[in-house]
Amino acid sequence: MVKEIQLRIKLKEEGNTPLLKIKAARVLRVELNDITGVKVLRKSIDARKPSIYFNYKVAVYIREKMPETSDYTFQYKDVSSAKEIHIIGFGPAGMYAALRCIELGFKPVVLERGKNVQDRRKDLKAINQDHFVNEDSNYCFGEGGAGTYSDGKLYTRSLKRGDVRRIFENLVYHGATEQILVDAHPHIGTNKLPKVVTNIRETILKYGGEIRFETRVTDFIIKANKIKAIRLLNDEELTVERVILATGHSARDIYYLLHKKEASLIAKSFAMGVRVEHPQHIIDSIQYHCETERDPKLPAASYSLVNQVKDRGVYSFCMCPGGFIVPAATANGEIVVNGMSPSKRNNPYANSGIVVEIDVNKDLPKYERFGALKGLEYQKNLEKLAWTSGGRTQTAPAQRLTDFVEGNLSSSLNDTSYQPGLKSAPLHSLLPKLIGGKLRTGFKQFGIKMKGFYTSEANIVGVESRTSSPVTIPRNENLEHPEIEGLFPCGEGGGYAGGIISAAMDGERCAEKAVSGL
Ligand SMILES: Cc1cc2nc3c(=O)[nH]c(=O)nc-3n(C[C@H](O)[C@H](O)[C@H](O)COP(=O)(O)OP(=O)(O)OC[C@H]3O[C@@H](n4cnc5c(N)ncnc54)[C@H](O)[C@@H]3O)c2cc1C
C-alpha cells in the first residue's frame, strides 16, 4: 500500500532522514517496521513566521517495495537515415524539439549560430573583461541558448500547455539533480547546466541527429507561400521541408528578415526595468527573521514582489539568490543585464529584475511607424541609452536604490557582482517616465511589504530589457506561420514561452506538429 501524506519538520529537525519515517508511522498509525520506504514528492520552506518549517509531501510505502528509479523512459530511435526536420536555434526550445523528433523517428538537423558550451566560455570572458560582445556567441547565443549560462530556475506558469514533469524527468535523464523533481522552486545552477546541455547534444548525435554550430541562418527562400530553402551566412543553401524556428527573443535579425519579407508579425506587450542588487544577508534577514547569518540548513533567501502602480504592474522578475548580475547584450553598443546563480547559490549578493509592464498598444505612440517592431525599437533605444550612460563599454549605469527613488546622483556605489563594473548615472532622470516613475513608486511600496528592502545598501543597475519577446510570430492551429507553410515559429522568440521549461515544452509541441503528415 502507498499513502501520500504531508509532514511538517522544524528547522532544527531538518536533515534527520529517519525522522520522516518515524513521523509518517505516527501520522498513519502503522508500525515503523511496516514502512518499507518514504519517498519525498515535494519539499518547500515555510518561513512566514520566525519559527521556520519544512513542508514535505511524501509517499509512504507500507509493506510494499519502494521503486528505486523513476518509471519515465525516453525511447530514442536511430534516425540517421530518417526524414529531416530543420531546427534553427539550439536553446531549450530547439533542444527539446530535436529530442522529440528523435523519439518520433525523424532526423533533426540543428543550425545554431553560436559555439558549443565550452568554446562559448571564452566569449563570455571577453564580454566581462574586454567589454567585447561576439554577436554570435554570448550569454544568449550558443549551445543551450539563453538557458545555459542562466540561473536554471525551472518553474513555469504554463502548466496547461504540456507535460512539465516529462521535461523535468528528461533533464534528470541528462544529468540534472533529482532534487529538481522534488523542490517547490527547482533550480539547476549555471555551473551545472553546461554538462546537462552537453549530454543532450550527445544524445542527439548518438541517435543520428545533426548539429551545426557557428552556422547562422540569414535568409529563407519562400516560394508559393511555402518554405523551400534556408540560406546560411556563408551563402550555402539547404533545401528544407519543415523548419522549426527557435531563435529566441534576442535574434532581432530574424524579426527584421520576416518583416522585410512582409510576413505577418504582431507587436507584443512586454516588461522592462532595472536589476536591483542587495547583499544576500539583507534578504536573508528579512525573509528568515534573523539578525545574523541564516541557518546553514536554509538556502539563500529569495523573494517575489508585485505591486500595482496606477494601471500598471511593477514586479520582480527572475530573482537570483546568491547570484551574479551578468551582461546579456547580443551586440556591441548596447547594455542588457540579467541574472544567474550557481547551484549552491553561495555568492554574497541577491539580485532581481524589477520591471514595469509596457503596453505596446498604448505606451509607444512615437514608435508607431515601426509597426509590429515598435516594441523592439523601444527596447533597442533603452539598451543604447544604458550603453551611452554607462560609458560606452559593458560597464552598466547604476545608482543606489534610495538615490534613484529620491532623485539624487549617487556619489558612490555599493560593491557589485557585475563583472564589467558599474558607473554612477542619474537613472531617475534618464529612464523614460513610464518606466522610471513607476519603478520609483514600486520600490517604495516594496520597502513597505519587505522591511529592509528599501536601503542605500542596494544598487539598481540598468537595463533589464529582455524579459520576454516584444514580437509574436503568429502561427495557426497547426503551429505554422499562417502565410509560410512549413515554418513553425517556436519558443520564446515566437512569443510562445517565457523561460526554460515553457520553451522546452513548446519545442516538443512544435516537433510533434512539424513531423505530422511527413
Ligand atoms: C542570464 C539569463 C538568465 C536566465 N535565467 C533563467 C532562469 O533561471 N529560468 C528560466 O526559466 N529562464 C531563464 N532565462 C530565460 C531563458 O533562458 C529563456 O527563456 C530560454 O532560453 C528561451 O529558450 P528558446 O529556446 O526559446 O530561445 P534561446 O534560449 O534564446 O535560444 C535561441 C537560440 O537560437 C540561436 N539563434 C538565434 N538566431 C539564429 C540564427 N539566425 N541562426 C542560427 N541560430 C540562431 C541562438 O544562438 C540561441 O542559441 C534566463 C536568460 C538569461 C539570458
XYZ file of C-alpha atoms and ligand atoms in Angstrom:
571
model
C 0.000 0.000 0.000
C 1.212 3.540 -0.739
C -0.155 6.562 1.077
C 0.618 10.206 0.309
C 0.747 12.495 3.339
C 2.054 15.931 4.344
C 4.668 16.270 7.095
C 5.958 19.367 8.818
C 9.539 19.334 10.028
C 11.059 22.003 12.273
C 14.207 23.724 11.068
C 16.296 22.080 13.802
C 14.960 18.636 12.763
C 15.725 19.109 9.055
C 18.273 16.658 7.636
C 17.284 13.937 10.105
C 16.070 11.426 7.454
C 14.860 8.659 9.865
C 12.563 11.254 11.391
C 10.399 11.349 8.251
C 9.750 7.631 8.677
C 9.029 7.964 12.396
C 6.626 10.867 11.796
C 4.942 9.022 8.910
C 4.378 5.959 11.131
C 2.855 8.188 13.783
C 0.560 10.042 11.321
C -0.593 6.838 9.592
C -0.775 4.839 12.859
C 1.276 1.968 11.440
C 4.232 0.061 12.876
C 7.587 1.614 11.998
C 8.818 -1.744 10.673
C 5.914 -1.956 8.237
C 7.151 1.147 6.413
C 9.440 -0.037 3.635
C 10.279 3.419 2.324
C 9.407 7.095 2.325
C 9.756 8.941 -0.962
C 9.831 12.730 -0.917
C 7.500 14.091 -3.598
C 7.646 17.778 -2.767
C 9.590 19.951 -0.380
C 9.104 23.608 0.460
C 10.068 26.049 3.187
C 7.505 27.878 5.286
C 9.309 30.966 6.609
C 6.276 33.172 7.092
C 6.861 33.185 10.868
C 10.093 33.252 12.904
C 9.783 29.516 13.639
C 10.669 28.078 10.242
C 9.305 24.752 8.995
C 9.961 22.476 6.033
C 6.791 21.118 4.442
C 7.172 17.671 2.939
C 4.737 15.800 0.729
C 5.774 12.165 0.893
C 4.661 8.805 -0.464
C 4.836 6.222 2.305
C 5.322 2.623 1.176
C 3.715 0.222 3.644
C 4.633 -3.460 3.288
C 5.393 -2.716 -0.369
C 8.714 -2.284 -2.179
C 9.605 1.316 -2.969
C 10.694 1.645 -6.646
C 14.265 2.876 -6.869
C 14.065 4.653 -10.165
C 11.530 6.742 -11.981
C 9.179 4.979 -14.391
C 9.788 7.642 -17.061
C 11.516 6.358 -20.188
C 12.639 8.086 -23.334
C 12.680 5.860 -26.371
C 15.047 7.385 -28.817
C 15.253 5.789 -32.277
C 18.096 5.596 -34.764
C 17.220 8.440 -37.114
C 20.447 8.611 -39.118
C 18.636 7.870 -42.384
C 15.215 9.227 -41.455
C 13.425 12.231 -42.967
C 14.920 15.563 -41.909
C 13.391 18.326 -39.840
C 15.435 21.533 -39.751
C 15.645 23.353 -36.445
C 17.085 26.855 -36.237
C 18.437 27.600 -32.769
C 19.706 25.244 -30.079
C 18.237 26.817 -26.956
C 15.752 24.924 -24.764
C 13.077 25.073 -27.498
C 15.437 23.799 -30.217
C 16.995 21.130 -27.977
C 13.642 19.701 -26.936
C 12.288 19.903 -30.474
C 15.314 17.865 -31.609
C 14.919 15.249 -28.850
C 11.199 14.880 -29.622
C 11.925 14.465 -33.356
C 14.229 11.563 -32.485
C 11.558 9.939 -30.318
C 9.130 10.269 -33.211
C 11.603 8.786 -35.723
C 12.713 11.927 -37.581
C 16.223 13.308 -38.023
C 16.778 16.760 -36.538
C 19.245 18.957 -38.384
C 20.049 21.789 -35.983
C 21.574 25.068 -37.155
C 22.991 27.185 -34.351
C 24.793 30.497 -34.874
C 26.776 30.215 -31.628
C 29.522 27.937 -30.370
C 29.419 24.824 -28.201
C 29.249 25.366 -24.418
C 32.988 25.025 -23.858
C 34.079 27.436 -26.595
C 31.351 29.852 -25.587
C 33.093 30.443 -22.249
C 35.934 32.389 -23.922
C 33.407 34.774 -25.442
C 31.737 35.314 -22.059
C 35.135 36.149 -20.627
C 35.684 38.666 -23.433
C 32.393 40.414 -22.590
C 33.217 40.593 -18.883
C 36.882 41.540 -19.196
C 37.383 43.203 -22.575
C 33.864 44.613 -22.994
C 33.665 42.936 -26.389
C 30.432 41.220 -27.437
C 30.700 38.485 -30.084
C 27.396 38.827 -31.910
C 27.102 35.050 -32.420
C 28.418 33.802 -29.086
C 27.425 35.440 -25.807
C 25.116 34.934 -22.797
C 22.135 34.456 -25.150
C 23.618 32.798 -28.228
C 25.368 29.446 -28.432
C 24.770 25.863 -27.398
C 21.831 25.674 -24.994
C 20.786 29.221 -25.921
C 19.993 31.716 -23.187
C 19.275 28.763 -20.900
C 22.892 27.586 -20.496
C 24.602 30.401 -18.651
C 21.380 31.207 -16.873
C 20.118 30.593 -13.412
C 18.379 27.372 -14.345
C 15.308 28.161 -12.290
C 12.751 25.722 -13.528
C 9.352 26.902 -12.527
C 6.747 27.775 -15.076
C 3.226 29.039 -15.026
C 2.316 27.382 -18.325
C 1.262 24.091 -16.754
C -1.598 23.621 -19.184
C 0.494 23.688 -22.315
C 2.355 20.394 -21.976
C 3.827 17.765 -19.755
C 6.065 19.672 -17.332
C 7.052 16.503 -15.476
C 8.328 14.962 -18.722
C 10.740 17.889 -19.220
C 11.976 17.660 -15.623
C 12.493 13.903 -15.951
C 14.345 14.468 -19.192
C 16.664 16.986 -17.529
C 17.385 14.398 -14.832
C 17.949 11.765 -17.540
C 20.557 14.141 -18.979
C 22.349 14.696 -15.684
C 20.410 17.269 -13.636
C 19.993 16.518 -9.947
C 16.886 14.537 -8.935
C 16.252 17.269 -6.407
C 14.526 19.236 -9.201
C 11.726 16.646 -9.145
C 11.045 17.463 -5.513
C 11.795 21.109 -4.775
C 8.915 23.554 -4.879
C 11.262 26.021 -6.587
C 13.630 23.790 -8.565
C 16.939 25.183 -9.728
C 19.954 23.680 -11.525
C 22.571 26.440 -11.389
C 24.808 27.908 -14.035
C 27.784 25.710 -13.108
C 25.770 22.503 -13.702
C 23.807 23.487 -16.804
C 26.629 23.142 -19.369
C 27.006 19.430 -18.526
C 23.269 18.823 -18.962
C 23.336 20.672 -22.292
C 26.398 18.672 -23.420
C 24.622 15.425 -22.546
C 21.584 16.479 -24.587
C 23.871 17.195 -27.543
C 25.452 13.764 -27.152
C 22.043 12.034 -27.156
C 21.066 13.856 -30.346
C 24.309 12.909 -32.093
C 24.267 9.323 -30.791
C 20.876 8.656 -32.366
C 21.793 10.137 -35.721
C 20.741 13.794 -35.400
C 22.973 16.542 -36.792
C 24.062 19.771 -35.079
C 25.961 22.505 -36.881
C 27.440 25.171 -34.608
C 28.682 28.559 -35.842
C 26.028 28.347 -38.543
C 23.913 31.457 -38.746
C 20.739 31.399 -40.837
C 20.408 34.618 -42.812
C 17.557 34.062 -45.235
C 14.515 31.969 -46.045
C 13.677 31.027 -49.615
C 9.899 31.017 -49.857
C 8.011 30.010 -52.994
C 4.248 29.877 -53.377
C 3.846 30.559 -49.638
C 5.963 27.563 -48.723
C 9.445 27.474 -47.224
C 11.776 25.796 -49.705
C 15.303 26.545 -48.520
C 17.383 28.223 -45.820
C 20.385 30.377 -46.640
C 23.366 30.472 -44.286
C 25.862 33.248 -43.622
C 28.432 31.509 -45.865
C 25.825 31.585 -48.703
C 25.243 27.841 -48.516
C 21.630 26.926 -49.272
C 19.863 23.994 -47.634
C 16.717 22.539 -49.158
C 14.113 22.110 -46.431
C 10.582 20.871 -45.965
C 9.751 21.611 -42.334
C 11.591 24.237 -40.288
C 11.237 24.875 -36.566
C 12.233 28.485 -35.918
C 13.531 28.558 -32.328
C 15.847 31.551 -32.439
C 14.911 33.180 -29.113
C 13.868 36.740 -28.322
C 17.292 38.263 -28.956
C 17.520 37.221 -32.618
C 16.498 40.623 -33.907
C 17.852 39.882 -37.390
C 15.218 37.153 -37.742
C 12.420 39.588 -36.870
C 13.842 42.090 -39.382
C 14.117 39.366 -42.021
C 10.489 38.288 -41.621
C 9.391 41.933 -41.573
C 11.291 42.610 -44.800
C 9.589 39.625 -46.384
C 6.248 41.084 -45.325
C 5.412 38.004 -43.292
C 2.963 38.976 -40.591
C 4.319 39.758 -37.157
C 2.453 41.171 -34.167
C 3.789 43.702 -31.634
C 3.627 42.081 -28.190
C 3.455 43.717 -24.776
C 6.406 43.008 -22.547
C 8.138 44.429 -19.460
C 11.283 46.477 -18.858
C 13.117 47.987 -15.940
C 16.302 47.556 -13.960
C 18.034 44.909 -11.850
C 18.290 45.528 -8.131
C 21.144 44.027 -6.128
C 21.273 43.652 -2.334
C 23.810 41.961 -0.113
C 22.301 38.469 0.334
C 22.389 38.768 4.127
C 19.853 41.610 3.986
C 17.363 39.454 2.069
C 18.091 36.506 4.398
C 17.472 38.592 7.488
C 14.159 39.885 6.096
C 12.863 36.533 4.866
C 14.186 34.336 7.676
C 13.653 36.843 10.526
C 17.289 36.526 11.603
C 19.662 39.235 12.781
C 22.902 37.487 11.893
C 23.775 34.812 9.325
C 20.993 32.494 8.120
C 20.895 28.948 9.486
C 23.192 26.773 7.305
C 20.263 24.419 6.620
C 18.467 27.219 4.815
C 19.179 28.170 1.195
C 19.904 31.788 0.238
C 16.532 33.501 0.591
C 14.544 34.697 -2.393
C 11.562 36.980 -2.854
C 8.784 37.577 -5.293
C 7.223 41.038 -5.320
C 4.395 42.540 -7.271
C 2.519 45.799 -6.977
C 0.056 47.774 -8.988
C 1.267 51.341 -9.654
C -1.760 53.150 -11.076
C -2.810 50.993 -14.020
C 0.476 49.128 -14.299
C 2.032 46.038 -12.772
C 5.527 46.509 -11.318
C 7.075 43.214 -10.336
C 10.230 41.270 -9.574
C 11.460 39.046 -12.378
C 13.994 36.205 -12.413
C 15.174 36.703 -8.826
C 18.614 35.160 -8.297
C 19.518 34.494 -4.638
C 23.264 34.088 -4.073
C 23.844 35.033 -7.691
C 25.507 37.385 -10.162
C 24.306 40.119 -12.474
C 25.534 39.318 -15.993
C 25.990 41.331 -19.200
C 23.441 39.737 -21.553
C 23.886 42.029 -24.587
C 23.968 40.361 -28.003
C 25.634 43.232 -29.847
C 28.180 45.934 -29.124
C 26.659 49.321 -28.428
C 24.016 48.065 -26.003
C 23.737 47.167 -22.325
C 21.360 44.440 -21.211
C 21.520 42.991 -17.717
C 20.180 39.689 -16.462
C 20.950 37.384 -13.544
C 22.180 33.888 -12.812
C 23.343 31.858 -9.866
C 25.455 28.791 -9.215
C 23.841 25.589 -7.916
C 24.848 26.373 -4.315
C 23.637 29.933 -4.537
C 26.568 30.921 -2.397
C 27.514 34.287 -3.844
C 27.120 37.136 -1.328
C 24.612 39.032 -3.486
C 20.910 38.733 -4.242
C 19.671 40.264 -7.498
C 16.374 40.520 -9.292
C 14.877 42.281 -12.260
C 12.281 44.844 -11.209
C 10.196 45.640 -14.244
C 7.188 47.605 -15.446
C 4.608 46.286 -17.879
C 4.756 48.020 -21.254
C 1.504 48.016 -23.189
C 2.536 48.230 -26.857
C -0.928 49.329 -27.870
C -0.947 52.377 -25.579
C 2.536 53.327 -24.494
C 4.610 53.786 -27.632
C 2.891 56.395 -29.855
C 6.269 57.718 -31.082
C 7.187 54.256 -32.320
C 4.039 53.523 -34.336
C 5.948 53.930 -37.607
C 7.849 50.725 -36.827
C 4.606 48.736 -36.932
C 4.974 45.272 -35.411
C 8.558 46.083 -34.463
C 7.700 49.120 -32.323
C 8.374 47.342 -29.017
C 11.665 46.018 -30.341
C 12.804 49.507 -31.389
C 11.840 50.920 -27.983
C 13.800 48.129 -26.291
C 16.809 48.855 -28.532
C 16.736 52.557 -27.702
C 16.729 51.925 -23.982
C 19.634 49.481 -24.298
C 21.572 52.083 -26.282
C 20.820 54.737 -23.664
C 22.188 52.409 -20.981
C 25.322 51.891 -23.054
C 25.871 55.619 -23.542
C 25.269 56.463 -19.900
C 27.438 53.543 -18.748
C 30.429 54.983 -20.644
C 30.128 53.151 -23.999
C 31.516 49.857 -22.743
C 29.829 46.955 -20.939
C 30.114 48.984 -17.720
C 26.499 49.453 -16.673
C 24.804 52.623 -15.411
C 23.831 52.264 -11.753
C 22.567 54.150 -8.742
C 21.984 53.427 -5.085
C 18.369 52.350 -4.701
C 17.498 55.187 -2.318
C 19.186 57.785 -4.572
C 17.171 56.518 -7.545
C 13.903 56.858 -5.664
C 14.811 60.239 -4.150
C 16.240 61.622 -7.401
C 19.904 62.067 -6.407
C 23.027 61.143 -8.322
C 24.982 58.593 -6.244
C 28.384 59.873 -5.175
C 29.485 56.264 -4.652
C 28.039 52.845 -5.382
C 27.884 49.605 -3.397
C 30.083 46.643 -4.291
C 28.585 44.503 -7.034
C 28.718 41.052 -8.602
C 28.519 42.581 -12.102
C 31.968 41.874 -13.521
C 32.301 44.602 -16.187
C 31.727 47.168 -13.430
C 29.240 49.937 -12.692
C 29.213 53.666 -13.361
C 27.122 56.083 -11.326
C 24.422 57.579 -13.560
C 21.190 59.527 -12.934
C 18.853 56.699 -13.944
C 15.976 58.534 -12.232
C 16.093 61.162 -14.984
C 17.461 59.025 -17.828
C 14.825 56.307 -17.859
C 11.569 57.157 -19.637
C 8.980 58.390 -17.124
C 6.744 55.434 -17.933
C 9.392 53.114 -16.516
C 11.369 55.302 -14.094
C 8.342 56.869 -12.414
C 6.546 53.550 -11.881
C 9.732 51.910 -10.619
C 10.312 54.663 -8.048
C 6.815 54.259 -6.634
C 7.078 50.469 -6.855
C 10.351 50.363 -4.911
C 8.837 52.436 -2.092
C 5.902 50.052 -1.900
C 8.206 47.028 -1.880
C 10.038 48.616 1.060
C 6.762 48.627 2.986
C 5.993 45.000 2.105
C 9.519 43.786 2.896
C 11.011 45.880 5.721
C 14.684 46.462 4.965
C 14.378 46.017 1.175
C 14.429 49.774 0.556
C 18.012 50.547 1.532
C 21.018 52.529 0.348
C 22.988 49.272 0.580
C 21.267 48.146 -2.649
C 22.169 49.255 -6.182
C 19.928 49.395 -9.174
C 21.587 48.532 -12.482
C 20.265 49.362 -15.951
C 18.719 47.985 -18.003
C 16.643 44.824 -17.644
C 15.132 44.976 -21.091
C 14.693 41.417 -22.355
C 12.191 39.826 -20.048
C 10.237 38.426 -22.972
C 9.815 38.876 -26.698
C 8.437 42.229 -27.890
C 7.148 40.460 -31.021
C 4.866 37.499 -31.672
C 5.461 35.490 -34.825
C 1.935 34.271 -35.445
C 1.030 30.655 -36.043
C -2.134 28.773 -36.949
C -3.714 25.786 -35.220
C -1.084 23.591 -36.885
C 1.586 25.855 -35.295
C 2.774 27.008 -38.739
C 3.153 30.604 -39.739
C -0.225 31.410 -41.373
C 1.454 32.628 -44.573
C 4.517 30.370 -44.738
C 3.752 26.685 -44.947
C 6.414 24.559 -43.305
C 7.709 27.278 -40.939
C 6.957 26.616 -37.259
C 7.695 29.643 -35.001
C 8.674 28.209 -31.643
C 9.721 29.063 -28.093
C 10.458 32.446 -26.611
C 11.371 34.105 -29.911
C 7.976 33.248 -31.355
C 6.327 34.710 -28.271
C 5.207 31.275 -27.011
C 7.414 30.812 -23.970
C 8.845 32.812 -21.103
C 11.532 30.585 -19.668
C 13.452 27.343 -19.965
C 10.615 24.952 -19.200
C 7.924 26.638 -21.267
C 10.371 26.930 -24.194
C 11.232 23.220 -23.907
C 7.556 22.264 -23.836
C 6.872 24.424 -26.870
C 9.809 22.781 -28.667
C 8.241 19.362 -28.119
C 4.861 20.574 -29.297
C 6.283 22.128 -32.470
C 8.217 18.942 -33.246
C 5.023 16.893 -32.975
C 3.258 19.208 -35.431
C 6.253 19.535 -37.764
C 6.554 15.780 -38.323
C 2.881 15.143 -38.841
C 1.930 14.125 -42.369
C 5.570 13.673 -43.484
C 21.270 35.345 -17.929
C 19.928 34.680 -18.121
C 19.347 34.009 -17.055
C 18.129 33.359 -17.225
N 17.623 32.635 -16.183
C 16.515 31.873 -16.373
C 16.045 31.015 -15.365
O 16.615 30.931 -14.284
N 14.928 30.285 -15.608
C 14.249 30.354 -16.794
O 13.245 29.654 -16.965
N 14.678 31.172 -17.766
C 15.800 31.918 -17.598
N 16.240 32.728 -18.603
C 15.446 32.798 -19.841
C 15.630 31.524 -20.665
O 16.986 31.290 -20.841
C 14.889 31.656 -21.975
O 13.529 31.874 -21.711
C 15.023 30.408 -22.829
O 16.363 30.100 -23.039
C 14.308 30.585 -24.176
O 14.530 29.451 -24.941
P 14.469 29.441 -26.521
O 14.984 28.125 -26.937
O 13.116 29.847 -26.964
O 15.464 30.597 -27.015
P 17.006 30.859 -26.684
O 17.420 30.178 -25.457
O 17.179 32.325 -26.780
O 17.773 30.132 -27.873
C 17.753 30.614 -29.180
C 18.978 30.084 -29.921
O 18.839 30.407 -31.297
C 20.110 30.775 -31.808
N 19.911 31.643 -32.976
C 19.410 32.899 -32.982
N 19.389 33.386 -34.236
C 19.894 32.412 -35.043
C 20.130 32.326 -36.437
N 19.840 33.340 -37.270
N 20.688 31.188 -36.933
C 21.007 30.147 -36.104
N 20.795 30.196 -34.754
C 20.239 31.302 -34.246
C 20.778 31.493 -30.658
O 22.182 31.466 -30.794
C 20.282 30.692 -29.458
O 21.193 29.680 -29.089
C 17.461 33.405 -18.472
C 18.033 34.112 -19.550
C 19.255 34.742 -19.375
C 19.870 35.482 -20.539
